[in-house]
Structure formats: C-alpha cells, structure tokens
Amino acid sequence: MKKYTDQGKKDTRSGYGAGMTVLGRTNPKVVALCADLVGSLKIQEFINENPERFFQVGIAEANMMGIAAGLTIGGYIPFTGTFANFSTGRVYDQIRQSIAYSHKNVKICASHAGITLGEDGATHQILEDIGLMKMLPGMTVINPCDFNQTKAATIAIAEHEGPVYLRFGRPAVPNFTPADQNFEIGKALLLNEGTDVTIVATGHLVWQSLIAAENLENQGISAEVINIHTIKPLDEEAIINSVKKTGAIVTAEEHNYFGGLGESVARTLTTRYPVPQEFIATQDTFGESGTPAQLMEKYGLNDKAIERAVFKVTKRKSVY
C-alpha cells in the first residue's frame, strides 16, 4: 500500500486564499466578492495586492450573486465568497436564475462546509449543498480534500468556462497531496490500488479513507481508494473500472446521503455495473454543536465507520 505523509495540518479555506493570491498575480480578469467574511475566506492578501478588484458587499449574499452575474458580462471572472450555507441555501434562487440558467462564468466559493464547521451548530453546518448545486444544469461541483488540492482547484476553475461550486472547510486537516499538482476538473485520482473493495471519498473523508485502508490491509483486506474531488461531472469510468476489479464499493462524504456523492455513484452503478454499495454520510439529519472530531465520531464520518462499512459490504458480495 502506498503511504501518504501529513505535511502539516492546514485548513482548506486557506488553500482557497492561497489560490486567490496566485490568481491575483496571474489573471487580471479575476475579481473577488465577499459577504463580510474576508478573514474567514483568507483573501486579505488578494485584497492588499488588488484593491480595485475586490468588492465587499456586506451581509447581502443574494445581491452578491447578482453582482457577480453582471460582472461576467463585462468579461470578468468573479469569485464569490461566504459560508457554504449562505453560498447555496440562502441564495439558491439567485444562483438558479441569474447564474446557472444564464450559464454565467461565476465561481461560487464556499467555506465552512459540512459538519466540521463544529461549534457554530446546525444552522451553519449545511449538509445539503452538494445536492442543491449538482442538480443545477451546467453547474460544476468540486470538493477538494486538503490545502494543496484546494489551492490547485481554485487556480484551475478560473480557466473553466461556466459556473462552478467550490466547497471547502474551516478546520485544519492533514495536507498530503502534492504542492505542485495539476488539478484536472472531472478526473478522479487513484490513491491506492486494491482488489477487495473500492472506497470512493471526497473532501475531508479522503484522508480518513486512507487511514481506513491502511488498517484494513493489516486485517487482510485490500482496499482501493479513489479521491473524487469533482462530484459533477463525475468520473464514471474510474469508478466502473475499479468496481469491476473489487466487486463492492463504499462511498464516503461529509454530506447528507440524500443528494450527495453516494447517490451519484449509485446512479452510475445502477445503470452500468451494479455491485453492493454502502454509504458513509449523515443519515438525513441536521448537525449540532461540538468539536469537529466529536461530530465526525458521533455521525459516523471517520476511518472506523469506513472500516465497518467495508466489512459489511464485502460480506454482501457473496450474495449479490
């Protein structure tokens, strides 16, 4: 099994800020908008270097989406920034009508996603955003796994023509992907080859899946681990090729199991190559206040939960 090294824990939102700094220096069409959360989005360096390309809209997220849509008409590439709950649920009508329907080149960048937002509680821990965004026609949905990948994704989406939803988080998590990586939208990454089960993960659950795979290897189970950083468009070929070898799959995400990565994978398998599947996700519930680690444990979003799902799904292979 390939070993991955934690290069030092960093928050993925800082990866977004680092990517914006690069874009500020290399792409004069990129502009940033923020809904009174500059510190949380880590874009102060971009602002310092490009004050004329920054728009502080205040706590007016719906207006921010409309302004961003308008800026694209002038040839700009607007990056909007606020918490994931406010980037999607609060402004869904504006995104649908002014951005998605019109296929505007807006990059909707959402911090503090998922249950690892932690102590702010259920009102801020959106667990439905991937589902909301992936159902919009023409919307690309990206959920990177660490600081380096978030930075690379931020830079890459500036070159993509069309609306993008980029999701990232608040807590410091292991940073283990290459600093110089080439981020290819829609292309899954095979992190570990295996023969007994496929683990398909996104976001914070990628590192947890690698831990689980290492533990499973010590128990005689060979797990293939795939990083699905782009949920839409989904790399269906990578998934199908893997399950043809392993015959079973576990999907892992920090999102409600309704509407998330797991459902997209299930649709792919149902129509092309059915195999047993287990879902690591929140089970149709809101979150609550607590530390990220406490919440990931309680809601079954960690390496131990992935291991249990693997044991369950591999037993189903013989009767499927």
GROMACS .gro file of C-alpha atoms in nm:
model
  320
    1MET     CA    1   0.000   0.000   0.000
    2LYS     CA    2   0.125   0.347  -0.087
    3LYS     CA    3   0.194   0.558   0.221
    4TYR     CA    4   0.085   0.923   0.239
    5THR     CA    5   0.250   1.171   0.471
    6ASP     CA    6   0.072   1.452   0.652
    7GLN     CA    7   0.284   1.755   0.561
    8GLY     CA    8   0.126   1.954   0.842
    9LYS     CA    9  -0.236   2.028   0.915
   10LYS     CA   10  -0.388   2.325   0.733
   11ASP     CA   11  -0.742   2.444   0.675
   12THR     CA   12  -0.872   2.410   0.321
   13ARG     CA   13  -1.013   2.765   0.329
   14SER     CA   14  -0.653   2.886   0.348
   15GLY     CA   15  -0.587   2.686   0.033
   16TYR     CA   16  -0.857   2.896  -0.133
   17GLY     CA   17  -0.691   3.214  -0.010
   18ALA     CA   18  -0.354   3.099  -0.142
   19GLY     CA   19  -0.508   3.018  -0.478
   20MET     CA   20  -0.670   3.359  -0.497
   21THR     CA   21  -0.336   3.524  -0.428
   22VAL     CA   22  -0.189   3.340  -0.727
   23LEU     CA   23  -0.483   3.438  -0.948
   24GLY     CA   24  -0.450   3.798  -0.839
   25ARG     CA   25  -0.097   3.800  -0.974
   26THR     CA   26  -0.156   3.597  -1.290
   27ASN     CA   27  -0.511   3.656  -1.416
   28PRO     CA   28  -0.626   4.019  -1.440
   29LYS     CA   29  -0.982   3.911  -1.520
   30VAL     CA   30  -1.032   3.754  -1.177
   31VAL     CA   31  -1.224   3.965  -0.926
   32ALA     CA   32  -1.329   3.874  -0.573
   33LEU     CA   33  -1.656   3.943  -0.393
   34CYS     CA   34  -1.719   3.873  -0.027
   35ALA     CA   35  -2.017   3.895   0.208
   36ASP     CA   36  -1.842   4.045   0.513
   37LEU     CA   37  -1.620   3.740   0.574
   38VAL     CA   38  -1.276   3.838   0.444
   39GLY     CA   39  -1.098   3.684   0.743
   40SER     CA   40  -1.288   3.359   0.719
   41LEU     CA   41  -1.222   3.329   0.344
   42LYS     CA   42  -0.849   3.408   0.384
   43ILE     CA   43  -0.838   3.653   0.093
   44GLN     CA   44  -0.674   3.953   0.261
   45GLU     CA   45  -0.355   3.914   0.058
   46PHE     CA   46  -0.554   3.922  -0.266
   47ILE     CA   47  -0.725   4.240  -0.146
   48ASN     CA   48  -0.399   4.405  -0.040
   49GLU     CA   49  -0.245   4.343  -0.380
   50ASN     CA   50  -0.558   4.408  -0.590
   51PRO     CA   51  -0.786   4.652  -0.404
   52GLU     CA   52  -0.953   4.765  -0.727
   53ARG     CA   53  -1.056   4.404  -0.799
   54PHE     CA   54  -1.234   4.342  -0.469
   55PHE     CA   55  -1.598   4.412  -0.385
   56GLN     CA   56  -1.721   4.397  -0.026
   57VAL     CA   57  -2.098   4.359  -0.049
   58GLY     CA   58  -2.169   4.319   0.322
   59ILE     CA   59  -2.426   4.074   0.455
   60ALA     CA   60  -2.616   4.075   0.127
   61GLU     CA   61  -2.544   3.738  -0.030
   62ALA     CA   62  -2.829   3.749  -0.282
   63ASN     CA   63  -2.704   4.083  -0.412
   64MET     CA   64  -2.353   3.938  -0.433
   65MET     CA   65  -2.472   3.667  -0.672
   66GLY     CA   66  -2.649   3.920  -0.891
   67ILE     CA   67  -2.345   4.148  -0.899
   68ALA     CA   68  -2.122   3.853  -0.987
   69ALA     CA   69  -2.350   3.753  -1.274
   70GLY     CA   70  -2.338   4.109  -1.405
   71LEU     CA   71  -1.960   4.127  -1.384
   72THR     CA   72  -1.928   3.832  -1.620
   73ILE     CA   73  -2.099   4.035  -1.892
   74GLY     CA   74  -1.803   4.273  -1.880
   75GLY     CA   75  -1.559   3.986  -1.923
   76TYR     CA   76  -1.458   3.948  -1.560
   77ILE     CA   77  -1.428   3.616  -1.375
   78PRO     CA   78  -1.595   3.675  -1.038
   79PHE     CA   79  -1.520   3.457  -0.735
   80THR     CA   80  -1.789   3.495  -0.466
   81GLY     CA   81  -1.702   3.408  -0.108
   82THR     CA   82  -1.907   3.333   0.202
   83PHE     CA   83  -2.004   3.038   0.423
   84ALA     CA   84  -2.140   2.735   0.235
   85ASN     CA   85  -2.481   2.771   0.399
   86PHE     CA   86  -2.511   3.127   0.271
   87SER     CA   87  -2.348   3.043  -0.064
   88THR     CA   88  -2.623   2.795  -0.152
   89GLY     CA   89  -2.935   2.773   0.062
   90ARG     CA   90  -2.977   3.144   0.124
   91VAL     CA   91  -2.926   3.243  -0.241
   92TYR     CA   92  -3.048   2.942  -0.436
   93ASP     CA   93  -3.299   3.137  -0.642
   94GLN     CA   94  -3.038   3.392  -0.748
   95ILE     CA   95  -2.792   3.118  -0.843
   96ARG     CA   96  -3.054   2.927  -1.038
   97GLN     CA   97  -3.195   3.221  -1.229
   98SER     CA   98  -2.904   3.462  -1.272
   99ILE     CA   99  -2.607   3.225  -1.287
  100ALA     CA  100  -2.698   2.866  -1.380
  101TYR     CA  101  -2.986   2.934  -1.618
  102SER     CA  102  -2.782   3.203  -1.792
  103HIS     CA  103  -2.464   2.990  -1.776
  104LYS     CA  104  -2.268   3.279  -1.631
  105ASN     CA  105  -1.897   3.232  -1.562
  106VAL     CA  106  -1.927   3.275  -1.183
  107LYS     CA  107  -1.718   3.078  -0.933
  108ILE     CA  108  -1.921   3.022  -0.614
  109CYS     CA  109  -1.663   2.958  -0.342
  110ALA     CA  110  -1.799   2.824  -0.016
  111SER     CA  111  -1.614   2.796   0.314
  112HIS     CA  112  -1.719   2.635   0.644
  113ALA     CA  113  -1.898   2.349   0.468
  114GLY     CA  114  -2.023   2.035   0.637
  115ILE     CA  115  -2.039   1.921   0.994
  116THR     CA  116  -1.672   2.001   1.064
  117LEU     CA  117  -1.774   2.365   1.093
  118GLY     CA  118  -1.813   2.248   1.451
  119GLU     CA  119  -1.927   2.470   1.735
  120ASP     CA  120  -2.143   2.703   1.525
  121GLY     CA  121  -2.404   2.429   1.515
  122ALA     CA  122  -2.679   2.305   1.286
  123THR     CA  123  -2.787   2.642   1.146
  124HIS     CA  124  -2.446   2.686   0.983
  125GLN     CA  125  -2.349   2.323   0.914
  126ILE     CA  126  -2.501   2.279   0.572
  127LEU     CA  127  -2.515   1.915   0.468
  128GLU     CA  128  -2.733   1.959   0.160
  129ASP     CA  129  -2.522   2.194  -0.052
  130ILE     CA  130  -2.370   1.937  -0.287
  131GLY     CA  131  -2.716   1.807  -0.371
  132LEU     CA  132  -2.852   2.156  -0.426
  133MET     CA  133  -2.571   2.254  -0.658
  134LYS     CA  134  -2.522   1.936  -0.855
  135MET     CA  135  -2.886   1.938  -0.964
  136LEU     CA  136  -2.844   2.272  -1.141
  137PRO     CA  137  -2.787   2.213  -1.514
  138GLY     CA  138  -2.437   2.311  -1.623
  139MET     CA  139  -2.302   2.356  -1.269
  140THR     CA  140  -1.962   2.203  -1.194
  141VAL     CA  141  -1.925   2.084  -0.831
  142ILE     CA  142  -1.581   2.047  -0.670
  143ASN     CA  143  -1.494   1.934  -0.317
  144PRO     CA  144  -1.113   1.912  -0.266
  145CYS     CA  145  -0.952   1.716   0.016
  146ASP     CA  146  -0.672   1.932   0.158
  147PHE     CA  147  -0.491   2.268   0.144
  148ASN     CA  148  -0.279   2.188  -0.161
  149GLN     CA  149  -0.568   2.049  -0.362
  150THR     CA  150  -0.794   2.341  -0.273
  151LYS     CA  151  -0.528   2.587  -0.387
  152ALA     CA  152  -0.485   2.397  -0.714
  153ALA     CA  153  -0.861   2.374  -0.767
  154THR     CA  154  -0.905   2.748  -0.709
  155ILE     CA  155  -0.649   2.824  -0.976
  156ALA     CA  156  -0.792   2.566  -1.218
  157ILE     CA  157  -1.154   2.683  -1.208
  158ALA     CA  158  -1.052   3.028  -1.333
  159GLU     CA  159  -0.972   2.861  -1.667
  160HIS     CA  160  -1.301   2.672  -1.679
  161GLU     CA  161  -1.581   2.842  -1.871
  162GLY     CA  162  -1.910   2.822  -1.682
  163PRO     CA  163  -2.046   2.825  -1.326
  164VAL     CA  164  -1.856   2.634  -1.058
  165TYR     CA  165  -1.934   2.549  -0.696
  166LEU     CA  166  -1.612   2.508  -0.496
  167ARG     CA  167  -1.661   2.368  -0.145
  168PHE     CA  168  -1.403   2.381   0.135
  169GLY     CA  169  -1.387   2.385   0.513
  170ARG     CA  170  -1.286   2.551   0.837
  171PRO     CA  171  -1.079   2.301   1.042
  172ALA     CA  172  -0.712   2.224   0.998
  173VAL     CA  173  -0.683   1.882   0.834
  174PRO     CA  174  -0.389   1.674   0.706
  175ASN     CA  175  -0.223   1.824   0.398
  176PHE     CA  176  -0.095   1.528   0.199
  177THR     CA  177  -0.137   1.586  -0.175
  178PRO     CA  178   0.148   1.730  -0.387
  179ALA     CA  179   0.205   2.104  -0.369
  180ASP     CA  180   0.273   2.119  -0.743
  181GLN     CA  181  -0.021   1.905  -0.854
  182ASN     CA  182  -0.207   1.959  -1.179
  183PHE     CA  183  -0.578   1.982  -1.094
  184GLU     CA  184  -0.792   1.833  -1.369
  185ILE     CA  185  -1.164   1.901  -1.334
  186GLY     CA  186  -1.369   1.583  -1.366
  187LYS     CA  187  -1.073   1.344  -1.329
  188ALA     CA  188  -1.070   1.117  -1.024
  189LEU     CA  189  -0.740   1.033  -0.855
  190LEU     CA  190  -0.645   0.676  -0.771
  191LEU     CA  191  -0.462   0.699  -0.439
  192ASN     CA  192  -0.429   0.332  -0.354
  193GLU     CA  193  -0.478   0.018  -0.560
  194GLY     CA  194  -0.676  -0.270  -0.413
  195THR     CA  195  -0.863  -0.585  -0.504
  196ASP     CA  196  -1.131  -0.648  -0.238
  197VAL     CA  197  -1.327  -0.324  -0.211
  198THR     CA  198  -1.339   0.025  -0.360
  199ILE     CA  199  -1.356   0.327  -0.130
  200VAL     CA  200  -1.464   0.640  -0.312
  201ALA     CA  201  -1.426   0.952  -0.098
  202THR     CA  202  -1.445   1.328  -0.126
  203GLY     CA  203  -1.331   1.624   0.085
  204HIS     CA  204  -1.228   1.556   0.444
  205LEU     CA  205  -1.320   1.188   0.412
  206VAL     CA  206  -1.034   1.118   0.170
  207TRP     CA  207  -0.771   1.119   0.445
  208GLN     CA  208  -1.000   0.915   0.669
  209SER     CA  209  -1.034   0.662   0.386
  210LEU     CA  210  -0.656   0.629   0.356
  211ILE     CA  211  -0.631   0.561   0.729
  212ALA     CA  212  -0.908   0.303   0.698
  213ALA     CA  213  -0.736   0.136   0.402
  214GLU     CA  214  -0.413   0.102   0.599
  215ASN     CA  215  -0.597  -0.052   0.893
  216LEU     CA  216  -0.786  -0.286   0.660
  217GLU     CA  217  -0.464  -0.403   0.499
  218ASN     CA  218  -0.344  -0.515   0.840
  219GLN     CA  219  -0.660  -0.725   0.860
  220GLY     CA  220  -0.613  -0.887   0.521
  221ILE     CA  221  -0.847  -0.665   0.316
  222SER     CA  222  -0.711  -0.487   0.009
  223ALA     CA  223  -0.892  -0.153  -0.038
  224GLU     CA  224  -0.872   0.063  -0.347
  225VAL     CA  225  -0.905   0.433  -0.257
  226ILE     CA  226  -1.022   0.694  -0.508
  227ASN     CA  227  -1.033   1.068  -0.446
  228ILE     CA  228  -1.341   1.214  -0.615
  229HIS     CA  229  -1.265   1.584  -0.592
  230THR     CA  230  -1.509   1.663  -0.874
  231ILE     CA  231  -1.858   1.539  -0.794
  232LYS     CA  232  -2.003   1.685  -1.112
  233PRO     CA  233  -1.902   1.592  -1.376
  234LEU     CA  234  -1.838   1.256  -1.211
  235ASP     CA  235  -1.554   1.040  -1.338
  236GLU     CA  236  -1.775   0.738  -1.402
  237GLU     CA  237  -1.507   0.542  -1.586
  238ALA     CA  238  -1.272   0.548  -1.286
  239ILE     CA  239  -1.549   0.413  -1.064
  240ILE     CA  240  -1.663   0.143  -1.306
  241ASN     CA  241  -1.308   0.027  -1.377
  242SER     CA  242  -1.243  -0.005  -1.005
  243VAL     CA  243  -1.556  -0.197  -0.908
  244LYS     CA  244  -1.502  -0.439  -1.196
  245LYS     CA  245  -1.191  -0.545  -1.002
  246THR     CA  246  -1.323  -0.528  -0.647
  247GLY     CA  247  -1.694  -0.611  -0.676
  248ALA     CA  248  -1.801  -0.378  -0.393
  249ILE     CA  249  -1.788  -0.010  -0.303
  250VAL     CA  250  -1.811   0.227  -0.007
  251THR     CA  251  -1.877   0.597  -0.067
  252ALA     CA  252  -1.762   0.846   0.196
  253GLU     CA  253  -1.862   1.210   0.224
  254GLU     CA  254  -1.931   1.487   0.476
  255HIS     CA  255  -2.282   1.545   0.347
  256ASN     CA  256  -2.632   1.405   0.373
  257TYR     CA  257  -2.657   1.068   0.199
  258PHE     CA  258  -2.957   1.209   0.013
  259GLY     CA  259  -2.827   1.406  -0.285
  260GLY     CA  260  -2.454   1.366  -0.234
  261LEU     CA  261  -2.166   1.179  -0.390
  262GLY     CA  262  -2.305   0.842  -0.284
  263GLU     CA  263  -2.625   0.894  -0.479
  264SER     CA  264  -2.433   0.995  -0.791
  265VAL     CA  265  -2.221   0.681  -0.762
  266ALA     CA  266  -2.531   0.466  -0.703
  267ARG     CA  267  -2.693   0.603  -1.018
  268THR     CA  268  -2.380   0.522  -1.214
  269LEU     CA  269  -2.363   0.167  -1.080
  270THR     CA  270  -2.733   0.100  -1.126
  271THR     CA  271  -2.725   0.196  -1.492
  272ARG     CA  272  -2.387   0.046  -1.581
  273TYR     CA  273  -2.244  -0.213  -1.341
  274PRO     CA  274  -2.441  -0.296  -1.023
  275VAL     CA  275  -2.238  -0.401  -0.718
  276PRO     CA  276  -2.308  -0.383  -0.342
  277GLN     CA  277  -2.266  -0.033  -0.201
  278GLU     CA  278  -2.252   0.115   0.150
  279PHE     CA  279  -2.282   0.486   0.230
  280ILE     CA  280  -2.074   0.687   0.477
  281ALA     CA  281  -2.265   1.014   0.514
  282THR     CA  282  -2.503   1.184   0.754
  283GLN     CA  283  -2.828   0.993   0.774
  284ASP     CA  284  -3.093   1.251   0.684
  285THR     CA  285  -3.026   1.465   0.990
  286PHE     CA  286  -2.913   1.812   1.089
  287GLY     CA  287  -2.591   1.857   1.284
  288GLU     CA  288  -2.530   2.006   1.628
  289SER     CA  289  -2.268   2.199   1.819
  290GLY     CA  290  -1.943   2.023   1.905
  291THR     CA  291  -1.581   1.994   1.803
  292PRO     CA  292  -1.519   1.860   1.452
  293ALA     CA  293  -1.370   1.538   1.592
  294GLN     CA  294  -1.666   1.481   1.826
  295LEU     CA  295  -1.914   1.536   1.546
  296MET     CA  296  -1.733   1.317   1.295
  297GLU     CA  297  -1.734   1.038   1.554
  298LYS     CA  298  -2.099   1.079   1.650
  299TYR     CA  299  -2.227   1.100   1.293
  300GLY     CA  300  -2.009   0.814   1.167
  301LEU     CA  301  -1.780   1.011   0.935
  302ASN     CA  302  -1.436   0.874   1.020
  303ASP     CA  303  -1.196   0.590   0.948
  304LYS     CA  304  -1.360   0.349   1.193
  305ALA     CA  305  -1.701   0.400   1.031
  306ILE     CA  306  -1.546   0.339   0.689
  307GLU     CA  307  -1.390   0.015   0.813
  308ARG     CA  308  -1.726  -0.107   0.946
  309ALA     CA  309  -1.888  -0.027   0.613
  310VAL     CA  310  -1.617  -0.221   0.430
  311PHE     CA  311  -1.675  -0.530   0.645
  312LYS     CA  312  -2.046  -0.504   0.577
  313VAL     CA  313  -2.024  -0.452   0.203
  314THR     CA  314  -1.766  -0.726   0.144
  315LYS     CA  315  -1.995  -0.977   0.314
  316ARG     CA  316  -2.269  -0.878   0.071
  317LYS     CA  317  -2.053  -0.964  -0.230
  318SER     CA  318  -2.120  -1.337  -0.196
  319VAL     CA  319  -2.498  -1.297  -0.209
  320TYR     CA  320  -2.529  -1.016  -0.459
   0.00000   0.00000   0.00000
